[in-house]
mmCIF file of C-alpha atoms in Angstrom:
data_model
loop_
_atom_site.group_PDB
_atom_site.id
_atom_site.type_symbol
_atom_site.label_atom_id
_atom_site.label_comp_id
_atom_site.label_asym_id
_atom_site.label_seq_id
_atom_site.Cartn_x
_atom_site.Cartn_y
_atom_site.Cartn_z
ATOM 1 C CA UNK A 21 2.681 -7.409 14.680
ATOM 2 C CA UNK A 22 1.061 -9.815 12.253
ATOM 3 C CA UNK A 23 4.185 -12.043 12.267
ATOM 4 C CA UNK A 24 4.086 -12.091 16.158
ATOM 5 C CA UNK A 25 0.445 -13.056 16.243
ATOM 6 C CA UNK A 26 1.041 -15.886 13.655
ATOM 7 C CA UNK A 27 4.156 -17.201 15.638
ATOM 8 C CA UNK A 28 2.350 -16.816 19.045
ATOM 9 C CA UNK A 29 -0.554 -18.911 17.663
ATOM 10 C CA UNK A 30 1.868 -21.580 16.268
ATOM 11 C CA UNK A 31 3.545 -21.528 19.754
ATOM 12 C CA UNK A 32 0.316 -22.002 21.567
ATOM 13 C CA UNK A 33 -0.735 -24.774 19.201
ATOM 14 C CA UNK A 34 2.698 -26.459 19.896
ATOM 15 C CA UNK A 35 2.108 -26.232 23.616
ATOM 16 C CA UNK A 36 -1.308 -27.770 23.319
ATOM 17 C CA UNK A 37 0.230 -31.168 22.800
ATOM 18 C CA UNK A 38 2.468 -31.226 25.962
ATOM 19 C CA UNK A 39 4.709 -29.027 28.006
ATOM 20 C CA UNK A 40 7.849 -27.591 26.430
ATOM 21 C CA UNK A 41 11.108 -26.124 27.450
ATOM 22 C CA UNK A 42 12.271 -22.638 26.393
ATOM 23 C CA UNK A 43 14.883 -24.289 24.275
ATOM 24 C CA UNK A 44 12.370 -26.616 22.471
ATOM 25 C CA UNK A 45 10.074 -23.777 21.787
ATOM 26 C CA UNK A 46 12.970 -21.667 20.476
ATOM 27 C CA UNK A 47 13.968 -24.442 18.057
ATOM 28 C CA UNK A 48 10.434 -24.966 17.026
ATOM 29 C CA UNK A 49 9.936 -21.321 16.057
ATOM 30 C CA UNK A 50 13.315 -21.052 14.423
ATOM 31 C CA UNK A 51 12.267 -24.089 12.310
ATOM 32 C CA UNK A 52 9.133 -22.107 11.203
ATOM 33 C CA UNK A 53 11.525 -19.304 10.094
ATOM 34 C CA UNK A 54 10.402 -16.493 12.198
ATOM 35 C CA UNK A 55 12.679 -13.520 12.866
ATOM 36 C CA UNK A 56 14.773 -13.535 15.984
ATOM 37 C CA UNK A 57 12.955 -10.532 17.369
ATOM 38 C CA UNK A 58 9.600 -12.149 17.013
ATOM 39 C CA UNK A 59 10.893 -15.425 18.540
ATOM 40 C CA UNK A 60 12.183 -13.429 21.469
ATOM 41 C CA UNK A 61 8.926 -11.599 21.990
ATOM 42 C CA UNK A 62 6.856 -14.719 21.731
ATOM 43 C CA UNK A 63 9.140 -16.580 24.240
ATOM 44 C CA UNK A 64 8.883 -13.576 26.697
ATOM 45 C CA UNK A 65 5.102 -13.605 26.425
ATOM 46 C CA UNK A 66 4.862 -17.373 26.949
ATOM 47 C CA UNK A 67 7.135 -17.037 30.101
ATOM 48 C CA UNK A 68 5.156 -14.005 31.325
ATOM 49 C CA UNK A 69 2.013 -16.068 31.167
ATOM 50 C CA UNK A 70 3.821 -19.061 32.709
ATOM 51 C CA UNK A 71 3.113 -21.240 29.677
ATOM 52 C CA UNK A 72 6.880 -21.819 29.543
ATOM 53 C CA UNK A 73 8.626 -22.407 32.737
ATOM 54 C CA UNK A 74 11.772 -24.414 32.697
ATOM 55 C CA UNK A 75 11.941 -24.963 36.375
ATOM 56 C CA UNK A 76 8.370 -26.372 36.640
ATOM 57 C CA UNK A 77 9.045 -28.536 33.659
ATOM 58 C CA UNK A 78 12.164 -30.002 35.260
ATOM 59 C CA UNK A 79 10.206 -30.440 38.483
ATOM 60 C CA UNK A 80 7.399 -32.341 36.982
ATOM 61 C CA UNK A 81 9.840 -34.308 34.849
ATOM 62 C CA UNK A 82 11.763 -35.357 37.871
ATOM 63 C CA UNK A 83 8.707 -36.426 39.704
ATOM 64 C CA UNK A 84 7.206 -38.446 36.867
ATOM 65 C CA UNK A 85 10.568 -40.109 35.978
ATOM 66 C CA UNK A 86 11.327 -40.871 39.535
ATOM 67 C CA UNK A 87 7.969 -42.529 40.123
ATOM 68 C CA UNK A 88 7.759 -44.422 36.820
ATOM 69 C CA UNK A 89 11.224 -45.119 35.475
ATOM 70 C CA UNK A 90 13.406 -44.756 38.684
ATOM 71 C CA UNK A 91 16.347 -43.250 36.900
ATOM 72 C CA UNK A 92 19.416 -42.008 38.669
ATOM 73 C CA UNK A 93 19.882 -38.328 39.356
ATOM 74 C CA UNK A 94 22.683 -38.212 36.794
ATOM 75 C CA UNK A 95 20.509 -39.819 34.140
ATOM 76 C CA UNK A 96 17.703 -37.331 34.834
ATOM 77 C CA UNK A 97 20.269 -34.478 34.532
ATOM 78 C CA UNK A 98 21.345 -35.702 30.998
ATOM 79 C CA UNK A 99 17.765 -36.127 29.857
ATOM 80 C CA UNK A 100 16.906 -32.459 30.943
ATOM 81 C CA UNK A 101 20.091 -31.112 29.592
ATOM 82 C CA UNK A 102 19.174 -32.660 26.176
ATOM 83 C CA UNK A 103 15.816 -30.778 26.327
ATOM 84 C CA UNK A 104 17.858 -27.582 26.780
ATOM 85 C CA UNK A 105 17.250 -26.802 30.447
ATOM 86 C CA UNK A 106 20.033 -24.866 32.036
ATOM 87 C CA UNK A 107 22.238 -26.884 34.607
ATOM 88 C CA UNK A 108 21.397 -24.361 37.451
ATOM 89 C CA UNK A 109 17.674 -24.973 36.993
ATOM 90 C CA UNK A 110 18.194 -28.767 36.934
ATOM 91 C CA UNK A 111 20.101 -28.539 40.151
ATOM 92 C CA UNK A 112 17.548 -26.461 41.871
ATOM 93 C CA UNK A 113 14.679 -28.662 40.816
ATOM 94 C CA UNK A 114 16.632 -31.896 42.025
ATOM 95 C CA UNK A 115 17.377 -30.274 45.271
ATOM 96 C CA UNK A 116 13.866 -29.090 45.811
ATOM 97 C CA UNK A 117 12.478 -32.633 45.299
ATOM 98 C CA UNK A 118 15.333 -34.296 47.269
ATOM 99 C CA UNK A 119 15.602 -37.246 44.858
ATOM 100 C CA UNK A 120 16.455 -40.333 46.636
ATOM 101 C CA UNK A 121 18.549 -42.367 44.403
ATOM 102 C CA UNK A 122 19.010 -45.357 46.827
ATOM 103 C CA UNK A 123 15.134 -45.692 47.099
ATOM 104 C CA UNK A 124 14.796 -45.603 43.251
ATOM 105 C CA UNK A 125 17.553 -48.195 42.911
ATOM 106 C CA UNK A 126 15.957 -50.543 45.489
ATOM 107 C CA UNK A 127 12.603 -50.186 43.766
ATOM 108 C CA UNK A 128 14.180 -51.242 40.422
ATOM 109 C CA UNK A 129 16.051 -54.024 42.115
ATOM 110 C CA UNK A 130 12.920 -55.540 43.563
ATOM 111 C CA UNK A 131 11.337 -55.679 40.157
ATOM 112 C CA UNK A 132 14.385 -57.240 38.496
ATOM 113 C CA UNK A 133 15.184 -59.751 41.125
ATOM 114 C CA UNK A 134 11.805 -61.467 40.456
ATOM 115 C CA UNK A 135 12.728 -61.616 36.638
ATOM 116 C CA UNK A 136 16.040 -63.156 37.430
ATOM 117 C CA UNK A 137 15.195 -65.653 40.071
ATOM 118 C CA UNK A 138 16.322 -68.620 38.019
ATOM 119 C CA UNK A 139 19.882 -67.352 37.943
ATOM 120 C CA UNK A 140 22.494 -68.182 40.706
ATOM 121 C CA UNK A 141 23.200 -65.505 43.179
ATOM 122 C CA UNK A 142 26.511 -64.507 41.431
ATOM 123 C CA UNK A 143 24.874 -64.383 37.965
ATOM 124 C CA UNK A 144 21.948 -62.445 39.342
ATOM 125 C CA UNK A 145 24.297 -59.749 41.080
ATOM 126 C CA UNK A 146 26.296 -59.240 37.811
ATOM 127 C CA UNK A 147 22.967 -58.880 35.859
ATOM 128 C CA UNK A 148 21.468 -56.555 38.297
ATOM 129 C CA UNK A 149 24.606 -54.384 38.543
ATOM 130 C CA UNK A 150 24.904 -54.000 34.937
ATOM 131 C CA UNK A 151 21.191 -53.173 34.642
ATOM 132 C CA UNK A 152 21.307 -50.429 37.237
ATOM 133 C CA UNK A 153 24.605 -49.160 35.947
ATOM 134 C CA UNK A 154 22.919 -48.641 32.474
ATOM 135 C CA UNK A 155 20.113 -46.775 34.252
ATOM 136 C CA UNK A 156 22.908 -44.298 35.295
ATOM 137 C CA UNK A 157 23.344 -45.279 38.946
ATOM 138 C CA UNK A 158 26.714 -44.848 40.538
ATOM 139 C CA UNK A 159 28.408 -48.116 41.795
ATOM 140 C CA UNK A 160 28.382 -46.968 45.460
ATOM 141 C CA UNK A 161 24.653 -46.744 45.245
ATOM 142 C CA UNK A 162 24.246 -50.006 43.397
ATOM 143 C CA UNK A 163 26.365 -51.883 46.020
ATOM 144 C CA UNK A 164 24.531 -50.366 48.886
ATOM 145 C CA UNK A 165 21.169 -51.083 47.347
ATOM 146 C CA UNK A 166 22.143 -54.699 46.593
ATOM 147 C CA UNK A 167 23.397 -55.099 50.154
ATOM 148 C CA UNK A 168 20.250 -53.753 51.741
ATOM 149 C CA UNK A 169 17.987 -55.876 49.588
ATOM 150 C CA UNK A 170 20.155 -58.974 50.279
ATOM 151 C CA UNK A 171 19.767 -58.298 54.038
ATOM 152 C CA UNK A 172 16.044 -57.877 53.694
ATOM 153 C CA UNK A 173 15.683 -61.108 51.785
ATOM 154 C CA UNK A 174 17.856 -63.019 54.274
ATOM 155 C CA UNK A 175 15.611 -61.961 57.215
ATOM 156 C CA UNK A 176 12.503 -62.802 55.378
#
């Protein structure tokens, strides 16, 4: 019981800095060399109190990342997998938020077009495509976004 209290206190302290996934918390407690039984009980208690919730973690991560970094769904999946969130939870969170990759892609393009105005159209397209590809967008989304943006600038 004493080991549980100590581990639980360490876990709460670890959570006080930022939200964590079940996997991150488990790795942390393993690193502190607590027994598997104690770790399991601590994780169960944190889940029961909703201090650990992989679905909510994924949902918030997707919202924040989508607004600030505009990463593709594939790149978001990779980041969340690295944090130990199960694929099914990631899929549910992405579906619930209906991540609009095209919208994110266009938003990034608008920022980057301004930075590359000095380049020729062809050079600019190459640079923009490679930038978006590195962000994890599929080529079909990239081409569609570039075409839509080109039409928008042609009208304006």
